[in-house]
């Protein structure tokens, strides 16, 4: 059986790709018919707690949508890595950080020789 | 005891100001980064010990001739409320003040260390959750001769060429994250060098080596040398990771991958702004382009001996003098 983390990823991918509001039943039908709807609901409420998903309580059953575009989350996350957000130390230095323009130019020249 | 207190204070000052100033640009760090790393760790520990030890030893000096016996005497005086005895012992308010100062400093440093540890850990946990949602595990699709050990390498969909690693609670929980842009722009050999670089960070547990420096910087941000220490140790971890990658990959592959991931080339998107610029990668790049001779055995033994002495001498003086 897939782990909760894998399920969360599948659900988010589905919501991002569809771009629509989906009910837990819809999600189940799209992902895997053998999943219990309660499992899907658990996953959706975990994602809601993480701020990844918004719930439309105006409809019955409740319908869920991704809170932001996948690209926006990606940019936000990578900016964290690049040190523009507060917790730079969270990640160990990214592969290359800050080489000055001249150093970069020197490097390219050496490699092209 | 008073002499010892002044010696410790002098050691604290030397370790806090001139030594980091010299060491963060010392030439030998480029030749043998791990030797410099050992010295930095010894400085962080000995400096912390000296800065806390100096006021406490001074404050306890009227109570006995060695730290343990003075401590017992003071504890007993407090326990039996024998405050008349304080006068006989020539206790001055400055001793009380020094004791309080030492206790406050110790609490401040240790609490900052603990807080840094937990903050970093929860920031990593949050980041890991995002990575899990936004990335897919890298699998060898047969088109590229990717190195093995790929189970914990994830790909994130973004055009900017990026690679970084995220330490876990255990090495099995650690992640290496690569961007789609990196996979597209690097050859399999270059990619192998990048992955080996990141895995060296994780394998050598560089996140522990940087922790104390991050904490001292947060605890004493007004002391310019705590910033030197933090930057120097980050730089050393990069050099060590390069050396690790060079164990299995060629220098050219590593340099090429650096050239590709360097901003200023064909940067696909300015959506991501780069962080602080500066000294960190200059020396690292230089030593890859023109590899220096590693330190000779005598110099190496001297630095390692100095590191051991830095730790052993203050500890020994505190406990046995």
Tab-separated table of C-alpha atoms in Angstrom:
chain	number	residue	atom	x	y	z
A	1	UNK	CA	0.000	0.000	0.000
A	2	UNK	CA	1.219	3.485	-0.846
A	3	UNK	CA	2.402	5.631	2.059
A	4	UNK	CA	0.486	8.690	3.180
A	5	UNK	CA	3.214	10.880	1.710
A	6	UNK	CA	2.870	9.239	-1.706
A	7	UNK	CA	-0.893	9.630	-1.556
A	8	UNK	CA	-0.577	13.295	-0.677
A	9	UNK	CA	1.642	13.764	-3.699
A	10	UNK	CA	-0.780	11.939	-6.008
A	11	UNK	CA	-3.723	13.950	-4.723
A	12	UNK	CA	-1.897	17.253	-5.182
A	13	UNK	CA	-0.771	16.265	-8.665
A	14	UNK	CA	-4.355	15.418	-9.552
A	15	UNK	CA	-5.691	18.720	-8.179
A	16	UNK	CA	-2.969	20.709	-9.924
A	17	UNK	CA	-3.475	18.954	-13.223
A	18	UNK	CA	-7.271	19.177	-13.200
A	19	UNK	CA	-7.369	22.775	-11.982
A	20	UNK	CA	-10.877	22.186	-10.712
A	21	UNK	CA	-12.656	21.699	-7.444
A	22	UNK	CA	-13.046	18.008	-6.757
A	23	UNK	CA	-14.938	16.103	-4.105
A	24	UNK	CA	-13.306	13.260	-2.195
A	25	UNK	CA	-15.289	10.832	-4.313
A	26	UNK	CA	-14.001	12.401	-7.537
A	27	UNK	CA	-10.445	12.165	-6.235
A	28	UNK	CA	-10.926	8.520	-5.319
A	29	UNK	CA	-12.379	7.708	-8.723
A	30	UNK	CA	-9.526	9.414	-10.540
A	31	UNK	CA	-6.729	7.990	-8.420
A	32	UNK	CA	-7.579	4.466	-7.479
A	33	UNK	CA	-10.996	2.822	-7.207
A	34	UNK	CA	-9.808	0.577	-4.415
A	35	UNK	CA	-9.031	3.464	-2.044
A	36	UNK	CA	-11.422	4.074	0.828
A	37	UNK	CA	-13.073	7.487	0.657
A	38	UNK	CA	-12.207	8.013	4.326
A	39	UNK	CA	-8.527	7.632	3.431
A	40	UNK	CA	-8.886	10.257	0.729
A	41	UNK	CA	-10.638	12.550	3.202
A	42	UNK	CA	-7.807	12.088	5.688
A	43	UNK	CA	-5.264	12.980	3.037
A	44	UNK	CA	-7.276	16.009	1.934
A	45	UNK	CA	-7.645	17.356	5.454
A	46	UNK	CA	-3.918	16.901	6.083
A	47	UNK	CA	-3.235	18.870	2.926
A	48	UNK	CA	-5.695	21.515	4.031
A	49	UNK	CA	-3.848	21.838	7.336
A	50	UNK	CA	-0.604	22.349	5.441
A	51	UNK	CA	-2.240	25.111	3.449
A	52	UNK	CA	-1.923	23.258	0.168
A	53	UNK	CA	-5.619	22.751	-0.406
A	54	UNK	CA	-8.703	24.912	0.115
A	55	UNK	CA	-12.072	23.422	0.976
A	56	UNK	CA	-15.330	24.735	-0.456
A	57	UNK	CA	-17.809	24.221	2.383
A	58	UNK	CA	-20.679	25.718	0.396
A	59	UNK	CA	-21.305	22.536	-1.531
A	60	UNK	CA	-22.348	19.051	-0.483
A	61	UNK	CA	-20.173	17.070	-0.502
A	62	UNK	CA	-17.327	19.497	0.241
A	63	UNK	CA	-15.109	20.094	-2.722
A	64	UNK	CA	-11.368	20.682	-2.662
A	65	UNK	CA	-8.997	22.652	-4.877
A	66	UNK	CA	-5.258	23.374	-4.867
A	67	UNK	CA	-4.598	26.592	-2.963
A	68	UNK	CA	-1.994	27.855	-5.444
A	69	UNK	CA	-0.417	26.851	-8.709
A	70	UNK	CA	2.241	24.215	-8.569
A	71	UNK	CA	4.722	26.666	-10.094
A	72	UNK	CA	4.070	29.221	-7.356
A	73	UNK	CA	4.777	26.695	-4.639
A	74	UNK	CA	7.916	25.619	-6.443
A	75	UNK	CA	9.233	29.160	-6.736
A	76	UNK	CA	8.433	29.844	-3.107
A	77	UNK	CA	10.232	26.715	-2.029
A	78	UNK	CA	13.294	27.320	-4.171
A	79	UNK	CA	13.560	30.884	-2.943
A	80	UNK	CA	13.793	29.393	0.513
A	81	UNK	CA	16.747	27.365	-0.705
A	82	UNK	CA	18.358	30.360	-2.337
A	83	UNK	CA	18.311	32.206	0.941
A	84	UNK	CA	15.721	34.859	0.222
A	85	UNK	CA	13.436	33.538	2.899
A	86	UNK	CA	14.329	33.480	6.570
A	87	UNK	CA	15.598	29.964	7.080
A	88	UNK	CA	18.624	29.651	4.879
A	89	UNK	CA	20.306	27.227	7.226
A	90	UNK	CA	17.459	24.782	6.770
A	91	UNK	CA	19.113	23.360	3.751
A	92	UNK	CA	22.755	22.674	3.429
A	93	UNK	CA	24.318	24.946	0.906
A	94	UNK	CA	22.961	24.449	-2.540
A	95	UNK	CA	25.390	23.249	-5.115
A	96	UNK	CA	26.646	26.618	-6.210
A	97	UNK	CA	25.777	29.768	-4.468
A	98	UNK	CA	27.448	32.950	-5.216
A	99	UNK	CA	30.177	33.234	-7.731
A	100	UNK	CA	30.871	36.730	-8.917
A	101	UNK	CA	30.366	37.670	-12.550
A	102	UNK	CA	34.112	37.791	-13.200
A	103	UNK	CA	34.711	34.408	-11.604
A	104	UNK	CA	31.952	32.890	-13.693
A	105	UNK	CA	33.434	34.426	-16.826
A	106	UNK	CA	36.912	33.136	-15.954
A	107	UNK	CA	35.522	29.701	-15.386
A	108	UNK	CA	33.745	29.615	-18.740
A	109	UNK	CA	36.871	30.812	-20.488
A	110	UNK	CA	38.998	28.094	-18.899
A	111	UNK	CA	36.517	25.398	-19.805
A	112	UNK	CA	36.161	26.526	-23.401
A	113	UNK	CA	39.914	26.349	-23.966
B	1	UNK	CA	42.320	30.715	40.750
B	2	UNK	CA	42.409	34.401	39.891
B	3	UNK	CA	45.335	33.869	37.561
B	4	UNK	CA	43.436	31.070	35.886
B	5	UNK	CA	40.430	33.363	35.439
B	6	UNK	CA	42.557	35.964	33.724
B	7	UNK	CA	44.204	33.336	31.539
B	8	UNK	CA	40.778	32.099	30.457
B	9	UNK	CA	39.598	35.639	29.781
B	10	UNK	CA	42.687	36.244	27.662
B	11	UNK	CA	42.062	32.980	25.796
B	12	UNK	CA	38.434	33.980	25.197
B	13	UNK	CA	39.490	37.334	23.753
B	14	UNK	CA	42.172	35.792	21.548
B	15	UNK	CA	39.778	33.122	20.259
B	16	UNK	CA	37.011	35.635	19.718
B	17	UNK	CA	38.870	38.313	17.815
B	18	UNK	CA	42.288	37.828	16.186
B	19	UNK	CA	42.159	34.084	15.602
B	20	UNK	CA	38.942	33.928	13.494
B	21	UNK	CA	40.052	37.033	11.647
B	22	UNK	CA	43.225	35.268	10.621
B	23	UNK	CA	41.784	31.798	10.101
B	24	UNK	CA	38.873	32.680	7.844
B	25	UNK	CA	41.277	33.707	5.115
B	26	UNK	CA	44.305	31.588	6.112
B	27	UNK	CA	45.902	30.080	3.058
B	28	UNK	CA	46.229	26.577	4.481
B	29	UNK	CA	42.435	26.098	4.641
B	30	UNK	CA	42.412	25.851	0.863
B	31	UNK	CA	45.144	23.218	0.897
B	32	UNK	CA	43.667	20.925	3.554
B	33	UNK	CA	40.123	22.013	4.386
B	34	UNK	CA	39.473	19.220	6.865
B	35	UNK	CA	42.448	20.313	8.993
B	36	UNK	CA	41.044	23.845	9.091
B	37	UNK	CA	37.642	22.386	9.950
B	38	UNK	CA	39.074	20.563	12.973
B	39	UNK	CA	40.706	23.784	14.137
B	40	UNK	CA	37.459	25.762	13.754
B	41	UNK	CA	35.519	23.213	15.776
B	42	UNK	CA	38.168	23.321	18.519
B	43	UNK	CA	37.987	27.130	18.525
B	44	UNK	CA	34.196	27.105	18.830
B	45	UNK	CA	34.298	24.721	21.785
B	46	UNK	CA	37.318	26.218	23.546
B	47	UNK	CA	36.041	29.744	22.977
B	48	UNK	CA	32.672	28.883	24.491
B	49	UNK	CA	34.368	27.179	27.427
B	50	UNK	CA	36.699	30.124	28.049
B	51	UNK	CA	34.030	32.796	27.781
B	52	UNK	CA	31.831	30.995	30.323
B	53	UNK	CA	34.710	29.709	32.438
B	54	UNK	CA	36.510	33.021	32.983
B	55	UNK	CA	33.796	34.837	35.013
B	56	UNK	CA	32.800	31.690	36.907
B	57	UNK	CA	36.360	30.906	37.943
B	58	UNK	CA	36.875	34.511	39.022
B	59	UNK	CA	33.635	34.484	40.994
B	60	UNK	CA	34.549	31.241	42.746
B	61	UNK	CA	38.132	32.256	43.489
B	62	UNK	CA	37.515	33.255	47.154
B	63	UNK	CA	36.010	29.871	47.921
B	64	UNK	CA	38.874	27.513	47.251
B	65	UNK	CA	41.962	26.711	45.307
B	66	UNK	CA	40.410	24.585	42.625
B	67	UNK	CA	37.160	24.849	40.777
B	68	UNK	CA	35.548	21.667	42.164
B	69	UNK	CA	36.466	22.417	45.791
B	70	UNK	CA	35.443	26.079	45.496
B	71	UNK	CA	32.127	25.023	44.065
B	72	UNK	CA	31.487	22.621	46.941
B	73	UNK	CA	32.411	25.277	49.499
B	74	UNK	CA	30.056	27.815	47.944
B	75	UNK	CA	27.246	25.278	47.688
B	76	UNK	CA	27.643	24.430	51.371
B	77	UNK	CA	27.736	28.087	52.401
B	78	UNK	CA	24.461	28.629	50.567
B	79	UNK	CA	22.929	25.463	51.907
B	80	UNK	CA	23.671	26.235	55.568
B	81	UNK	CA	23.001	29.918	55.045
B	82	UNK	CA	26.467	30.614	56.405
B	83	UNK	CA	26.622	34.150	55.108
B	84	UNK	CA	28.872	35.349	57.898
B	85	UNK	CA	31.566	33.141	56.419
B	86	UNK	CA	31.453	35.141	53.205
B	87	UNK	CA	33.028	38.094	54.944
B	88	UNK	CA	35.918	36.023	56.276
B	89	UNK	CA	36.566	34.742	52.809
B	90	UNK	CA	36.867	38.241	51.468
B	91	UNK	CA	34.025	37.914	49.009
B	92	UNK	CA	33.538	41.114	47.104
B	93	UNK	CA	30.348	42.047	45.198
B	94	UNK	CA	32.413	41.765	42.006
B	95	UNK	CA	32.718	38.011	42.663
B	96	UNK	CA	28.951	37.668	42.972
B	97	UNK	CA	28.520	39.739	39.829
B	98	UNK	CA	31.005	37.556	37.925
B	99	UNK	CA	29.194	34.396	39.017
B	100	UNK	CA	25.883	35.765	37.775
B	101	UNK	CA	27.474	36.883	34.521
B	102	UNK	CA	28.983	33.442	33.954
B	103	UNK	CA	25.690	31.714	34.661
B	104	UNK	CA	23.813	34.061	32.325
B	105	UNK	CA	26.354	33.621	29.536
B	106	UNK	CA	26.251	29.849	29.904
B	107	UNK	CA	22.466	29.852	29.787
B	108	UNK	CA	22.399	32.227	26.824
B	109	UNK	CA	24.847	30.185	24.762
B	110	UNK	CA	23.331	26.808	25.584
B	111	UNK	CA	19.755	27.971	25.061
B	112	UNK	CA	20.644	29.562	21.728
B	113	UNK	CA	22.337	26.341	20.680
B	114	UNK	CA	19.248	24.340	21.611
B	115	UNK	CA	16.899	26.815	19.957
B	116	UNK	CA	18.950	26.863	16.769
B	117	UNK	CA	18.906	23.094	16.704
B	118	UNK	CA	15.110	22.897	17.015
B	119	UNK	CA	14.411	25.774	14.630
B	120	UNK	CA	16.634	24.272	11.964
B	121	UNK	CA	15.052	20.898	12.465
B	122	UNK	CA	11.495	22.144	12.111
B	123	UNK	CA	12.395	24.310	9.106
B	124	UNK	CA	13.867	21.202	7.490
B	125	UNK	CA	10.785	19.180	8.294
B	126	UNK	CA	8.557	21.815	6.660
B	127	UNK	CA	10.809	21.995	3.653
B	128	UNK	CA	10.863	18.220	3.337
B	129	UNK	CA	7.065	18.129	3.261
B	130	UNK	CA	7.070	20.616	0.429
B	131	UNK	CA	9.711	18.645	-1.448
B	132	UNK	CA	7.654	15.498	-1.040
B	133	UNK	CA	4.613	17.184	-2.524
B	134	UNK	CA	6.372	19.026	-5.320
B	135	UNK	CA	8.974	16.591	-6.553
B	136	UNK	CA	9.165	13.123	-7.967
B	137	UNK	CA	11.789	10.517	-7.101
B	138	UNK	CA	14.453	10.338	-9.769
B	139	UNK	CA	14.410	7.075	-11.619
B	140	UNK	CA	16.755	5.950	-14.285
B	141	UNK	CA	14.624	6.096	-17.410
B	142	UNK	CA	17.222	4.252	-19.413
B	143	UNK	CA	18.152	7.252	-21.521
B	144	UNK	CA	20.896	8.389	-19.192
B	145	UNK	CA	23.649	6.486	-17.499
B	146	UNK	CA	22.837	7.906	-14.095
B	147	UNK	CA	24.809	6.843	-11.066
B	148	UNK	CA	23.105	4.415	-8.738
B	149	UNK	CA	22.049	5.207	-5.152
B	150	UNK	CA	19.224	7.216	-6.596
B	151	UNK	CA	16.518	6.208	-4.176
B	152	UNK	CA	16.769	9.422	-2.199
B	153	UNK	CA	17.235	11.810	-5.092
B	154	UNK	CA	14.203	13.887	-6.040
B	155	UNK	CA	13.495	16.043	-9.063
B	156	UNK	CA	11.671	19.326	-8.872
B	157	UNK	CA	10.087	20.855	-11.928
B	158	UNK	CA	11.860	24.135	-12.515
B	159	UNK	CA	14.061	25.369	-15.325
B	160	UNK	CA	16.733	26.990	-13.163
B	161	UNK	CA	19.649	24.576	-12.726
B	162	UNK	CA	19.768	23.834	-9.014
B	163	UNK	CA	20.963	21.138	-6.673
B	164	UNK	CA	20.913	20.943	-2.916
B	165	UNK	CA	20.603	18.463	-0.119
B	166	UNK	CA	18.366	18.227	2.870
B	167	UNK	CA	19.776	16.364	5.869
B	168	UNK	CA	17.443	13.985	7.635
B	169	UNK	CA	17.381	12.685	11.155
B	170	UNK	CA	19.278	9.693	9.907
B	171	UNK	CA	21.275	9.418	6.722
B	172	UNK	CA	18.516	7.233	5.309
B	173	UNK	CA	16.073	10.128	5.717
B	174	UNK	CA	18.258	12.560	3.818
B	175	UNK	CA	17.279	13.904	0.413
B	176	UNK	CA	19.153	15.236	-2.551
B	177	UNK	CA	17.046	17.565	-4.682
B	178	UNK	CA	17.797	18.339	-8.318
B	179	UNK	CA	15.874	20.628	-10.624
B	180	UNK	CA	14.613	19.648	-14.071
B	181	UNK	CA	16.763	22.438	-15.488
B	182	UNK	CA	19.860	20.812	-14.024
B	183	UNK	CA	18.988	17.413	-15.473
B	184	UNK	CA	18.422	18.985	-18.890
B	185	UNK	CA	21.600	21.012	-18.974
B	186	UNK	CA	24.174	18.625	-17.528
B	187	UNK	CA	25.710	15.570	-19.094
B	188	UNK	CA	25.394	12.328	-17.103
B	189	UNK	CA	29.020	12.631	-15.974
B	190	UNK	CA	28.543	16.206	-14.785
B	191	UNK	CA	25.337	15.231	-13.039
B	192	UNK	CA	27.181	12.410	-11.323
B	193	UNK	CA	29.700	14.934	-9.983
B	194	UNK	CA	26.944	17.169	-8.606
B	195	UNK	CA	25.197	14.267	-6.912
B	196	UNK	CA	28.484	13.041	-5.434
B	197	UNK	CA	29.097	16.556	-4.075
B	198	UNK	CA	25.715	16.632	-2.347
B	199	UNK	CA	26.067	13.104	-1.005
B	200	UNK	CA	29.396	14.045	0.536
B	201	UNK	CA	27.657	16.838	2.473
B	202	UNK	CA	25.212	14.288	3.800
B	203	UNK	CA	27.674	11.470	4.397
B	204	UNK	CA	30.123	13.658	6.296
B	205	UNK	CA	27.218	15.201	8.201
B	206	UNK	CA	28.237	18.758	7.479
B	207	UNK	CA	25.024	20.021	9.023
B	208	UNK	CA	26.381	19.134	12.465
B	209	UNK	CA	29.673	20.896	11.800
B	210	UNK	CA	27.887	24.137	10.948
B	211	UNK	CA	25.366	24.014	13.801
B	212	UNK	CA	27.518	25.481	16.585
B	213	UNK	CA	28.657	28.326	14.337
B	214	UNK	CA	25.121	29.147	13.330
B	215	UNK	CA	24.235	29.207	17.031
B	216	UNK	CA	27.202	31.371	18.140
B	217	UNK	CA	26.340	33.789	15.351
B	218	UNK	CA	22.785	34.042	16.602
B	219	UNK	CA	23.873	34.292	20.229
B	220	UNK	CA	26.513	36.997	19.677
B	221	UNK	CA	25.649	38.736	16.403
B	222	UNK	CA	27.450	41.926	17.484
B	223	UNK	CA	30.758	40.053	17.563
B	224	UNK	CA	32.003	40.297	13.955
B	225	UNK	CA	34.046	37.133	14.257
B	226	UNK	CA	31.002	34.932	14.792
B	227	UNK	CA	30.025	35.844	11.248
B	228	UNK	CA	33.520	34.999	9.973
B	229	UNK	CA	33.297	31.620	11.646
B	230	UNK	CA	29.900	30.852	10.182
B	231	UNK	CA	30.944	31.786	6.653
B	232	UNK	CA	34.321	30.092	6.871
B	233	UNK	CA	32.819	26.817	8.037
B	234	UNK	CA	30.203	26.892	5.261
B	235	UNK	CA	32.979	27.487	2.760
B	236	UNK	CA	34.991	24.584	4.176
B	237	UNK	CA	32.015	22.225	3.868
B	238	UNK	CA	31.802	23.139	0.185
B	239	UNK	CA	35.490	22.408	-0.312
B	240	UNK	CA	35.162	19.102	1.533
B	241	UNK	CA	32.168	18.157	-0.606
B	242	UNK	CA	34.160	19.006	-3.737
B	243	UNK	CA	36.989	16.785	-2.539
B	244	UNK	CA	34.479	14.015	-1.929
B	245	UNK	CA	33.091	14.384	-5.439
B	246	UNK	CA	36.603	14.371	-6.933
B	247	UNK	CA	37.140	10.928	-5.418
B	248	UNK	CA	34.870	9.464	-8.089
B	249	UNK	CA	34.556	12.164	-10.747
B	250	UNK	CA	36.858	14.220	-12.873
B	251	UNK	CA	37.772	17.794	-12.084
B	252	UNK	CA	36.505	18.908	-15.483
B	253	UNK	CA	33.065	17.400	-14.913
B	254	UNK	CA	32.776	19.161	-11.576
B	255	UNK	CA	33.956	22.482	-13.015
B	256	UNK	CA	31.595	22.197	-15.956
B	257	UNK	CA	28.670	21.536	-13.673
B	258	UNK	CA	29.616	24.590	-11.598
B	259	UNK	CA	29.811	26.696	-14.752
B	260	UNK	CA	26.347	25.552	-15.787
B	261	UNK	CA	24.742	26.164	-12.422
B	262	UNK	CA	26.381	29.553	-12.022
B	263	UNK	CA	24.043	32.485	-12.401
B	264	UNK	CA	25.135	34.901	-15.086
B	265	UNK	CA	25.131	32.259	-17.771
B	266	UNK	CA	21.976	31.729	-19.743
B	267	UNK	CA	19.704	32.160	-16.783
B	268	UNK	CA	16.356	30.901	-18.009
B	269	UNK	CA	14.282	32.881	-15.614
B	270	UNK	CA	14.878	35.763	-13.290
B	271	UNK	CA	11.974	34.623	-11.157
B	272	UNK	CA	14.487	33.271	-8.699
B	273	UNK	CA	16.766	35.885	-7.293
B	274	UNK	CA	20.137	34.741	-6.050
B	275	UNK	CA	21.118	35.098	-2.443
B	276	UNK	CA	24.090	36.842	-0.930
B	277	UNK	CA	27.133	37.137	-3.125
B	278	UNK	CA	30.616	37.089	-1.827
B	279	UNK	CA	33.657	35.259	-0.754
B	280	UNK	CA	32.163	31.856	-0.293
B	281	UNK	CA	32.693	30.311	-3.645
B	282	UNK	CA	35.669	32.323	-4.936
B	283	UNK	CA	38.322	30.372	-3.048
B	284	UNK	CA	36.453	27.153	-3.679
B	285	UNK	CA	36.548	27.776	-7.417
B	286	UNK	CA	40.209	28.775	-7.370
B	287	UNK	CA	41.288	25.538	-5.737
B	288	UNK	CA	39.343	23.513	-8.283
B	289	UNK	CA	40.908	25.358	-11.183
B	290	UNK	CA	44.437	25.270	-9.789
B	291	UNK	CA	44.619	22.518	-7.151
B	292	UNK	CA	47.057	23.450	-4.360
B	293	UNK	CA	49.378	20.979	-2.638
B	294	UNK	CA	47.797	19.514	0.514
B	295	UNK	CA	49.490	20.449	3.794
B	296	UNK	CA	52.614	18.472	4.605
B	297	UNK	CA	52.532	15.995	7.500
B	298	UNK	CA	54.412	18.299	9.883
B	299	UNK	CA	52.138	21.300	9.332
B	300	UNK	CA	49.118	19.043	9.557
B	301	UNK	CA	50.274	17.532	12.831
B	302	UNK	CA	50.990	21.025	14.184
B	303	UNK	CA	47.461	22.307	13.449
B	304	UNK	CA	45.828	19.160	14.779
B	305	UNK	CA	48.031	19.308	17.886
B	306	UNK	CA	47.032	22.937	18.405
B	307	UNK	CA	43.367	21.983	18.113
B	308	UNK	CA	43.769	19.239	20.706
B	309	UNK	CA	45.643	21.620	23.021
B	310	UNK	CA	42.915	24.245	22.675
B	311	UNK	CA	40.437	21.778	24.078
B	312	UNK	CA	42.632	19.959	26.562
B	313	UNK	CA	44.428	22.865	28.228
B	314	UNK	CA	41.423	24.940	29.404
B	315	UNK	CA	39.525	21.810	30.430
B	316	UNK	CA	42.532	20.493	32.320
B	317	UNK	CA	43.146	23.820	34.046
B	318	UNK	CA	39.510	24.088	35.065
B	319	UNK	CA	39.314	20.632	36.561
B	320	UNK	CA	42.740	19.948	37.993
B	321	UNK	CA	44.522	23.166	38.808
